[in-house]
Amino acid sequence: MKTAPLIFLAGSLIAAMPALAQERVWRCGNEYTNNATIAQQKGCKVMEGGNVTVVQGTKASGGGSGGGSGSSAARAPAGSPRVEGVDQRARDGEARSVLESELKKAEARQAELQKDYNNGEPEKQGSEGRNYQKYLDRVAEMKAELARNESDIAGIRREIGRLPVKQPQ
């Protein structure tokens, strides 16, 4: 049998090759390096206990499948500075109060518009008694303004709904 000498020869070649040991790797927080000078400058710790494999990941895209809950809407863009919890709560509270005051103004405006619109039959003004088309144009404009204002109110309510829930002090 000639297989035994071949196995012996292969084993000898593997033993004769220089060891393929991994060089030292240092951990610097969430980064890894095999450069000793950088590791000493940053005060990194040597990794021990086996081989270390680091796979560079890709950055998450801002777009997404949209299948998650509303938490992605509150996420800050990449590279934006972090804000302390107390400061963020203050900003959220300020944003909520501004939006709530805007909502009150828009709702008051909506009530005024509905009163003037009078269910599609507002009072005629000046020359509208003689020019019925002028009256119809004004009624159509009032109806469009009511729809725009209702849309604004819905948008403000959505924005308020995106803010974190107000927590008791």
JSON list of C-alpha atoms in Angstrom, two decimals:
[
{"chain": "A", "resi": 1, "resn": "MET", "atom": "CA", "xyz": [0.00, 0.00, 0.00]},
{"chain": "A", "resi": 2, "resn": "LYS", "atom": "CA", "xyz": [1.35, 3.35, -1.02]},
{"chain": "A", "resi": 3, "resn": "THR", "atom": "CA", "xyz": [-1.11, 5.52, 0.92]},
{"chain": "A", "resi": 4, "resn": "ALA", "atom": "CA", "xyz": [0.82, 5.37, 4.19]},
{"chain": "A", "resi": 5, "resn": "PRO", "atom": "CA", "xyz": [3.91, 7.11, 2.78]},
{"chain": "A", "resi": 6, "resn": "LEU", "atom": "CA", "xyz": [1.71, 9.82, 1.23]},
{"chain": "A", "resi": 7, "resn": "ILE", "atom": "CA", "xyz": [0.03, 10.53, 4.55]},
{"chain": "A", "resi": 8, "resn": "PHE", "atom": "CA", "xyz": [3.43, 10.69, 6.24]},
{"chain": "A", "resi": 9, "resn": "LEU", "atom": "CA", "xyz": [4.70, 13.07, 3.55]},
{"chain": "A", "resi": 10, "resn": "ALA", "atom": "CA", "xyz": [1.65, 15.36, 3.91]},
{"chain": "A", "resi": 11, "resn": "GLY", "atom": "CA", "xyz": [2.00, 15.41, 7.69]},
{"chain": "A", "resi": 12, "resn": "SER", "atom": "CA", "xyz": [5.69, 16.30, 7.39]},
{"chain": "A", "resi": 13, "resn": "LEU", "atom": "CA", "xyz": [4.95, 19.18, 5.05]},
{"chain": "A", "resi": 14, "resn": "ILE", "atom": "CA", "xyz": [2.33, 20.62, 7.39]},
{"chain": "A", "resi": 15, "resn": "ALA", "atom": "CA", "xyz": [4.68, 20.34, 10.36]},
{"chain": "A", "resi": 16, "resn": "ALA", "atom": "CA", "xyz": [7.50, 21.98, 8.40]},
{"chain": "A", "resi": 17, "resn": "MET", "atom": "CA", "xyz": [5.40, 25.01, 7.40]},
{"chain": "A", "resi": 18, "resn": "PRO", "atom": "CA", "xyz": [5.70, 28.01, 9.67]},
{"chain": "A", "resi": 19, "resn": "ALA", "atom": "CA", "xyz": [2.87, 28.23, 12.14]},
{"chain": "A", "resi": 20, "resn": "LEU", "atom": "CA", "xyz": [-0.13, 30.11, 10.79]},
{"chain": "A", "resi": 21, "resn": "ALA", "atom": "CA", "xyz": [-0.86, 31.62, 14.17]},
{"chain": "A", "resi": 22, "resn": "GLN", "atom": "CA", "xyz": [-2.76, 34.86, 14.28]},
{"chain": "A", "resi": 23, "resn": "GLU", "atom": "CA", "xyz": [-0.77, 37.87, 15.39]},
{"chain": "A", "resi": 24, "resn": "ARG", "atom": "CA", "xyz": [-1.82, 39.82, 18.48]},
{"chain": "A", "resi": 25, "resn": "VAL", "atom": "CA", "xyz": [-5.09, 41.69, 18.31]},
{"chain": "A", "resi": 26, "resn": "TRP", "atom": "CA", "xyz": [-6.09, 44.57, 20.57]},
{"chain": "A", "resi": 27, "resn": "ARG", "atom": "CA", "xyz": [-9.59, 45.73, 21.43]},
{"chain": "A", "resi": 28, "resn": "CYS", "atom": "CA", "xyz": [-10.22, 49.45, 21.67]},
{"chain": "A", "resi": 29, "resn": "GLY", "atom": "CA", "xyz": [-13.85, 49.77, 22.75]},
{"chain": "A", "resi": 30, "resn": "ASN", "atom": "CA", "xyz": [-15.84, 48.46, 19.76]},
{"chain": "A", "resi": 31, "resn": "GLU", "atom": "CA", "xyz": [-12.86, 48.60, 17.39]},
{"chain": "A", "resi": 32, "resn": "TYR", "atom": "CA", "xyz": [-10.09, 46.06, 16.89]},
{"chain": "A", "resi": 33, "resn": "THR", "atom": "CA", "xyz": [-6.54, 46.57, 15.65]},
{"chain": "A", "resi": 34, "resn": "ASN", "atom": "CA", "xyz": [-3.41, 44.55, 15.08]},
{"chain": "A", "resi": 35, "resn": "ASN", "atom": "CA", "xyz": [-1.18, 47.64, 15.07]},
{"chain": "A", "resi": 36, "resn": "ALA", "atom": "CA", "xyz": [0.78, 47.74, 18.36]},
{"chain": "A", "resi": 37, "resn": "THR", "atom": "CA", "xyz": [1.60, 51.46, 18.22]},
{"chain": "A", "resi": 38, "resn": "ILE", "atom": "CA", "xyz": [-2.02, 52.49, 17.74]},
{"chain": "A", "resi": 39, "resn": "ALA", "atom": "CA", "xyz": [-3.06, 50.08, 20.48]},
{"chain": "A", "resi": 40, "resn": "GLN", "atom": "CA", "xyz": [-0.56, 51.61, 22.92]},
{"chain": "A", "resi": 41, "resn": "GLN", "atom": "CA", "xyz": [-1.63, 55.16, 22.04]},
{"chain": "A", "resi": 42, "resn": "LYS", "atom": "CA", "xyz": [-5.29, 54.39, 22.62]},
{"chain": "A", "resi": 43, "resn": "GLY", "atom": "CA", "xyz": [-4.70, 52.20, 25.69]},
{"chain": "A", "resi": 44, "resn": "CYS", "atom": "CA", "xyz": [-6.27, 49.11, 24.13]},
{"chain": "A", "resi": 45, "resn": "LYS", "atom": "CA", "xyz": [-6.41, 45.65, 25.74]},
{"chain": "A", "resi": 46, "resn": "VAL", "atom": "CA", "xyz": [-4.91, 42.51, 24.20]},
{"chain": "A", "resi": 47, "resn": "MET", "atom": "CA", "xyz": [-7.48, 39.93, 23.10]},
{"chain": "A", "resi": 48, "resn": "GLU", "atom": "CA", "xyz": [-6.70, 36.43, 24.29]},
{"chain": "A", "resi": 49, "resn": "GLY", "atom": "CA", "xyz": [-8.37, 33.05, 24.15]},
{"chain": "A", "resi": 50, "resn": "GLY", "atom": "CA", "xyz": [-8.46, 32.09, 20.49]},
{"chain": "A", "resi": 51, "resn": "ASN", "atom": "CA", "xyz": [-8.69, 33.57, 17.06]},
{"chain": "A", "resi": 52, "resn": "VAL", "atom": "CA", "xyz": [-10.64, 36.74, 16.54]},
{"chain": "A", "resi": 53, "resn": "THR", "atom": "CA", "xyz": [-12.64, 37.22, 13.37]},
{"chain": "A", "resi": 54, "resn": "VAL", "atom": "CA", "xyz": [-14.00, 40.70, 12.67]},
{"chain": "A", "resi": 55, "resn": "VAL", "atom": "CA", "xyz": [-16.43, 41.15, 9.81]},
{"chain": "A", "resi": 56, "resn": "GLN", "atom": "CA", "xyz": [-17.04, 44.73, 8.74]},
{"chain": "A", "resi": 57, "resn": "GLY", "atom": "CA", "xyz": [-20.80, 45.25, 8.64]},
{"chain": "A", "resi": 58, "resn": "THR", "atom": "CA", "xyz": [-22.80, 47.57, 6.45]},
{"chain": "A", "resi": 59, "resn": "LYS", "atom": "CA", "xyz": [-24.58, 50.58, 7.80]},
{"chain": "A", "resi": 60, "resn": "ALA", "atom": "CA", "xyz": [-28.33, 50.31, 8.16]},
{"chain": "A", "resi": 61, "resn": "SER", "atom": "CA", "xyz": [-30.22, 52.25, 5.54]},
{"chain": "A", "resi": 62, "resn": "GLY", "atom": "CA", "xyz": [-32.60, 55.02, 6.61]},
{"chain": "A", "resi": 63, "resn": "GLY", "atom": "CA", "xyz": [-35.40, 53.69, 4.42]},
{"chain": "A", "resi": 64, "resn": "GLY", "atom": "CA", "xyz": [-36.73, 50.34, 5.67]},
{"chain": "A", "resi": 65, "resn": "SER", "atom": "CA", "xyz": [-39.52, 48.11, 4.79]},
{"chain": "A", "resi": 66, "resn": "GLY", "atom": "CA", "xyz": [-41.89, 50.15, 6.96]},
{"chain": "A", "resi": 67, "resn": "GLY", "atom": "CA", "xyz": [-43.10, 47.02, 8.71]},
{"chain": "A", "resi": 68, "resn": "GLY", "atom": "CA", "xyz": [-41.99, 48.11, 12.16]},
{"chain": "A", "resi": 69, "resn": "SER", "atom": "CA", "xyz": [-43.81, 50.09, 14.77]},
{"chain": "A", "resi": 70, "resn": "GLY", "atom": "CA", "xyz": [-43.59, 53.85, 15.04]},
{"chain": "A", "resi": 71, "resn": "SER", "atom": "CA", "xyz": [-40.21, 53.73, 16.81]},
{"chain": "A", "resi": 72, "resn": "SER", "atom": "CA", "xyz": [-38.27, 54.34, 13.60]},
{"chain": "A", "resi": 73, "resn": "ALA", "atom": "CA", "xyz": [-39.90, 57.74, 13.23]},
{"chain": "A", "resi": 74, "resn": "ALA", "atom": "CA", "xyz": [-38.29, 58.92, 16.45]},
{"chain": "A", "resi": 75, "resn": "ARG", "atom": "CA", "xyz": [-34.84, 57.73, 15.46]},
{"chain": "A", "resi": 76, "resn": "ALA", "atom": "CA", "xyz": [-32.25, 60.48, 14.86]},
{"chain": "A", "resi": 77, "resn": "PRO", "atom": "CA", "xyz": [-30.32, 60.63, 11.59]},
{"chain": "A", "resi": 78, "resn": "ALA", "atom": "CA", "xyz": [-26.83, 59.09, 11.55]},
{"chain": "A", "resi": 79, "resn": "GLY", "atom": "CA", "xyz": [-24.13, 61.50, 12.68]},
{"chain": "A", "resi": 80, "resn": "SER", "atom": "CA", "xyz": [-26.44, 63.74, 14.68]},
{"chain": "A", "resi": 81, "resn": "PRO", "atom": "CA", "xyz": [-25.26, 64.62, 18.19]},
{"chain": "A", "resi": 82, "resn": "ARG", "atom": "CA", "xyz": [-26.69, 62.71, 21.12]},
{"chain": "A", "resi": 83, "resn": "VAL", "atom": "CA", "xyz": [-28.93, 64.67, 23.46]},
{"chain": "A", "resi": 84, "resn": "GLU", "atom": "CA", "xyz": [-29.20, 63.86, 27.15]},
{"chain": "A", "resi": 85, "resn": "GLY", "atom": "CA", "xyz": [-32.49, 62.38, 28.32]},
{"chain": "A", "resi": 86, "resn": "VAL", "atom": "CA", "xyz": [-33.48, 65.44, 30.36]},
{"chain": "A", "resi": 87, "resn": "ASP", "atom": "CA", "xyz": [-32.77, 67.79, 27.44]},
{"chain": "A", "resi": 88, "resn": "GLN", "atom": "CA", "xyz": [-34.65, 65.57, 25.02]},
{"chain": "A", "resi": 89, "resn": "ARG", "atom": "CA", "xyz": [-37.68, 65.42, 27.31]},
{"chain": "A", "resi": 90, "resn": "ALA", "atom": "CA", "xyz": [-37.60, 69.22, 27.54]},
{"chain": "A", "resi": 91, "resn": "ARG", "atom": "CA", "xyz": [-37.46, 69.51, 23.75]},
{"chain": "A", "resi": 92, "resn": "ASP", "atom": "CA", "xyz": [-40.29, 67.01, 23.38]},
{"chain": "A", "resi": 93, "resn": "GLY", "atom": "CA", "xyz": [-42.38, 68.93, 25.91]},
{"chain": "A", "resi": 94, "resn": "GLU", "atom": "CA", "xyz": [-41.73, 72.21, 24.10]},
{"chain": "A", "resi": 95, "resn": "ALA", "atom": "CA", "xyz": [-42.62, 70.64, 20.74]},
{"chain": "A", "resi": 96, "resn": "ARG", "atom": "CA", "xyz": [-45.81, 69.21, 22.25]},
{"chain": "A", "resi": 97, "resn": "SER", "atom": "CA", "xyz": [-46.88, 72.59, 23.67]},
{"chain": "A", "resi": 98, "resn": "VAL", "atom": "CA", "xyz": [-46.22, 74.36, 20.34]},
{"chain": "A", "resi": 99, "resn": "LEU", "atom": "CA", "xyz": [-48.17, 71.72, 18.43]},
{"chain": "A", "resi": 100, "resn": "GLU", "atom": "CA", "xyz": [-51.04, 71.80, 20.91]},
{"chain": "A", "resi": 101, "resn": "SER", "atom": "CA", "xyz": [-51.31, 75.61, 20.62]},
{"chain": "A", "resi": 102, "resn": "GLU", "atom": "CA", "xyz": [-51.27, 75.29, 16.81]},
{"chain": "A", "resi": 103, "resn": "LEU", "atom": "CA", "xyz": [-53.98, 72.65, 17.06]},
{"chain": "A", "resi": 104, "resn": "LYS", "atom": "CA", "xyz": [-56.17, 74.95, 19.20]},
{"chain": "A", "resi": 105, "resn": "LYS", "atom": "CA", "xyz": [-55.74, 77.77, 16.65]},
{"chain": "A", "resi": 106, "resn": "ALA", "atom": "CA", "xyz": [-56.57, 75.48, 13.74]},
{"chain": "A", "resi": 107, "resn": "GLU", "atom": "CA", "xyz": [-59.65, 74.08, 15.53]},
{"chain": "A", "resi": 108, "resn": "ALA", "atom": "CA", "xyz": [-60.86, 77.60, 16.35]},
{"chain": "A", "resi": 109, "resn": "ARG", "atom": "CA", "xyz": [-60.33, 78.58, 12.71]},
{"chain": "A", "resi": 110, "resn": "GLN", "atom": "CA", "xyz": [-62.25, 75.48, 11.59]},
{"chain": "A", "resi": 111, "resn": "ALA", "atom": "CA", "xyz": [-65.20, 76.38, 13.83]},
{"chain": "A", "resi": 112, "resn": "GLU", "atom": "CA", "xyz": [-65.22, 79.93, 12.41]},
{"chain": "A", "resi": 113, "resn": "LEU", "atom": "CA", "xyz": [-65.06, 78.63, 8.82]},
{"chain": "A", "resi": 114, "resn": "GLN", "atom": "CA", "xyz": [-67.92, 76.18, 9.44]},
{"chain": "A", "resi": 115, "resn": "LYS", "atom": "CA", "xyz": [-70.03, 78.97, 10.95]},
{"chain": "A", "resi": 116, "resn": "ASP", "atom": "CA", "xyz": [-69.42, 81.20, 7.90]},
{"chain": "A", "resi": 117, "resn": "TYR", "atom": "CA", "xyz": [-69.97, 78.30, 5.47]},
{"chain": "A", "resi": 118, "resn": "ASN", "atom": "CA", "xyz": [-73.38, 77.61, 7.05]},
{"chain": "A", "resi": 119, "resn": "ASN", "atom": "CA", "xyz": [-73.70, 74.05, 5.65]},
{"chain": "A", "resi": 120, "resn": "GLY", "atom": "CA", "xyz": [-73.00, 75.23, 2.10]},
{"chain": "A", "resi": 121, "resn": "GLU", "atom": "CA", "xyz": [-75.40, 78.17, 2.19]},
{"chain": "A", "resi": 122, "resn": "PRO", "atom": "CA", "xyz": [-73.48, 81.24, 3.39]},
{"chain": "A", "resi": 123, "resn": "GLU", "atom": "CA", "xyz": [-75.14, 84.64, 3.33]},
{"chain": "A", "resi": 124, "resn": "LYS", "atom": "CA", "xyz": [-74.81, 86.49, 0.04]},
{"chain": "A", "resi": 125, "resn": "GLN", "atom": "CA", "xyz": [-72.61, 89.56, 0.04]},
{"chain": "A", "resi": 126, "resn": "GLY", "atom": "CA", "xyz": [-72.90, 92.75, -2.02]},
{"chain": "A", "resi": 127, "resn": "SER", "atom": "CA", "xyz": [-73.08, 92.06, -5.75]},
{"chain": "A", "resi": 128, "resn": "GLU", "atom": "CA", "xyz": [-73.55, 88.30, -5.26]},
{"chain": "A", "resi": 129, "resn": "GLY", "atom": "CA", "xyz": [-77.33, 88.88, -5.29]},
{"chain": "A", "resi": 130, "resn": "ARG", "atom": "CA", "xyz": [-77.09, 89.96, -8.92]},
{"chain": "A", "resi": 131, "resn": "ASN", "atom": "CA", "xyz": [-74.14, 87.67, -9.89]},
{"chain": "A", "resi": 132, "resn": "TYR", "atom": "CA", "xyz": [-74.93, 84.11, -8.76]},
{"chain": "A", "resi": 133, "resn": "GLN", "atom": "CA", "xyz": [-71.67, 82.70, -10.22]},
{"chain": "A", "resi": 134, "resn": "LYS", "atom": "CA", "xyz": [-69.66, 84.97, -7.91]},
{"chain": "A", "resi": 135, "resn": "TYR", "atom": "CA", "xyz": [-71.59, 83.50, -4.97]},
{"chain": "A", "resi": 136, "resn": "LEU", "atom": "CA", "xyz": [-70.94, 79.91, -6.18]},
{"chain": "A", "resi": 137, "resn": "ASP", "atom": "CA", "xyz": [-67.20, 80.66, -6.57]},
{"chain": "A", "resi": 138, "resn": "ARG", "atom": "CA", "xyz": [-67.01, 82.00, -3.01]},
{"chain": "A", "resi": 139, "resn": "VAL", "atom": "CA", "xyz": [-68.88, 78.96, -1.65]},
{"chain": "A", "resi": 140, "resn": "ALA", "atom": "CA", "xyz": [-66.48, 76.62, -3.50]},
{"chain": "A", "resi": 141, "resn": "GLU", "atom": "CA", "xyz": [-63.49, 78.53, -2.11]},
{"chain": "A", "resi": 142, "resn": "MET", "atom": "CA", "xyz": [-64.92, 78.32, 1.41]},
{"chain": "A", "resi": 143, "resn": "LYS", "atom": "CA", "xyz": [-65.41, 74.57, 1.02]},
{"chain": "A", "resi": 144, "resn": "ALA", "atom": "CA", "xyz": [-61.81, 74.14, -0.19]},
{"chain": "A", "resi": 145, "resn": "GLU", "atom": "CA", "xyz": [-60.53, 76.22, 2.73]},
{"chain": "A", "resi": 146, "resn": "LEU", "atom": "CA", "xyz": [-62.50, 74.03, 5.15]},
{"chain": "A", "resi": 147, "resn": "ALA", "atom": "CA", "xyz": [-60.92, 70.92, 3.61]},
{"chain": "A", "resi": 148, "resn": "ARG", "atom": "CA", "xyz": [-57.40, 72.41, 3.79]},
{"chain": "A", "resi": 149, "resn": "ASN", "atom": "CA", "xyz": [-57.87, 73.40, 7.41]},
{"chain": "A", "resi": 150, "resn": "GLU", "atom": "CA", "xyz": [-59.22, 69.93, 8.27]},
{"chain": "A", "resi": 151, "resn": "SER", "atom": "CA", "xyz": [-56.14, 68.43, 6.63]},
{"chain": "A", "resi": 152, "resn": "ASP", "atom": "CA", "xyz": [-53.91, 70.75, 8.69]},
{"chain": "A", "resi": 153, "resn": "ILE", "atom": "CA", "xyz": [-55.66, 69.64, 11.88]},
{"chain": "A", "resi": 154, "resn": "ALA", "atom": "CA", "xyz": [-55.15, 65.97, 10.96]},
{"chain": "A", "resi": 155, "resn": "GLY", "atom": "CA", "xyz": [-51.45, 66.64, 10.27]},
{"chain": "A", "resi": 156, "resn": "ILE", "atom": "CA", "xyz": [-50.94, 68.38, 13.60]},
{"chain": "A", "resi": 157, "resn": "ARG", "atom": "CA", "xyz": [-52.65, 65.49, 15.41]},
{"chain": "A", "resi": 158, "resn": "ARG", "atom": "CA", "xyz": [-50.35, 63.02, 13.63]},
{"chain": "A", "resi": 159, "resn": "GLU", "atom": "CA", "xyz": [-47.29, 65.01, 14.71]},
{"chain": "A", "resi": 160, "resn": "ILE", "atom": "CA", "xyz": [-48.51, 65.08, 18.31]},
{"chain": "A", "resi": 161, "resn": "GLY", "atom": "CA", "xyz": [-49.05, 61.31, 18.11]},
{"chain": "A", "resi": 162, "resn": "ARG", "atom": "CA", "xyz": [-45.43, 60.81, 17.03]},
{"chain": "A", "resi": 163, "resn": "LEU", "atom": "CA", "xyz": [-44.09, 62.51, 20.14]},
{"chain": "A", "resi": 164, "resn": "PRO", "atom": "CA", "xyz": [-43.23, 60.36, 23.16]},
{"chain": "A", "resi": 165, "resn": "VAL", "atom": "CA", "xyz": [-45.97, 60.04, 25.74]},
{"chain": "A", "resi": 166, "resn": "LYS", "atom": "CA", "xyz": [-45.83, 62.79, 28.32]},
{"chain": "A", "resi": 167, "resn": "GLN", "atom": "CA", "xyz": [-44.53, 61.33, 31.59]},
{"chain": "A", "resi": 168, "resn": "PRO", "atom": "CA", "xyz": [-45.62, 62.63, 34.99]},
{"chain": "A", "resi": 169, "resn": "GLN", "atom": "CA", "xyz": [-43.06, 64.79, 36.77]}
]
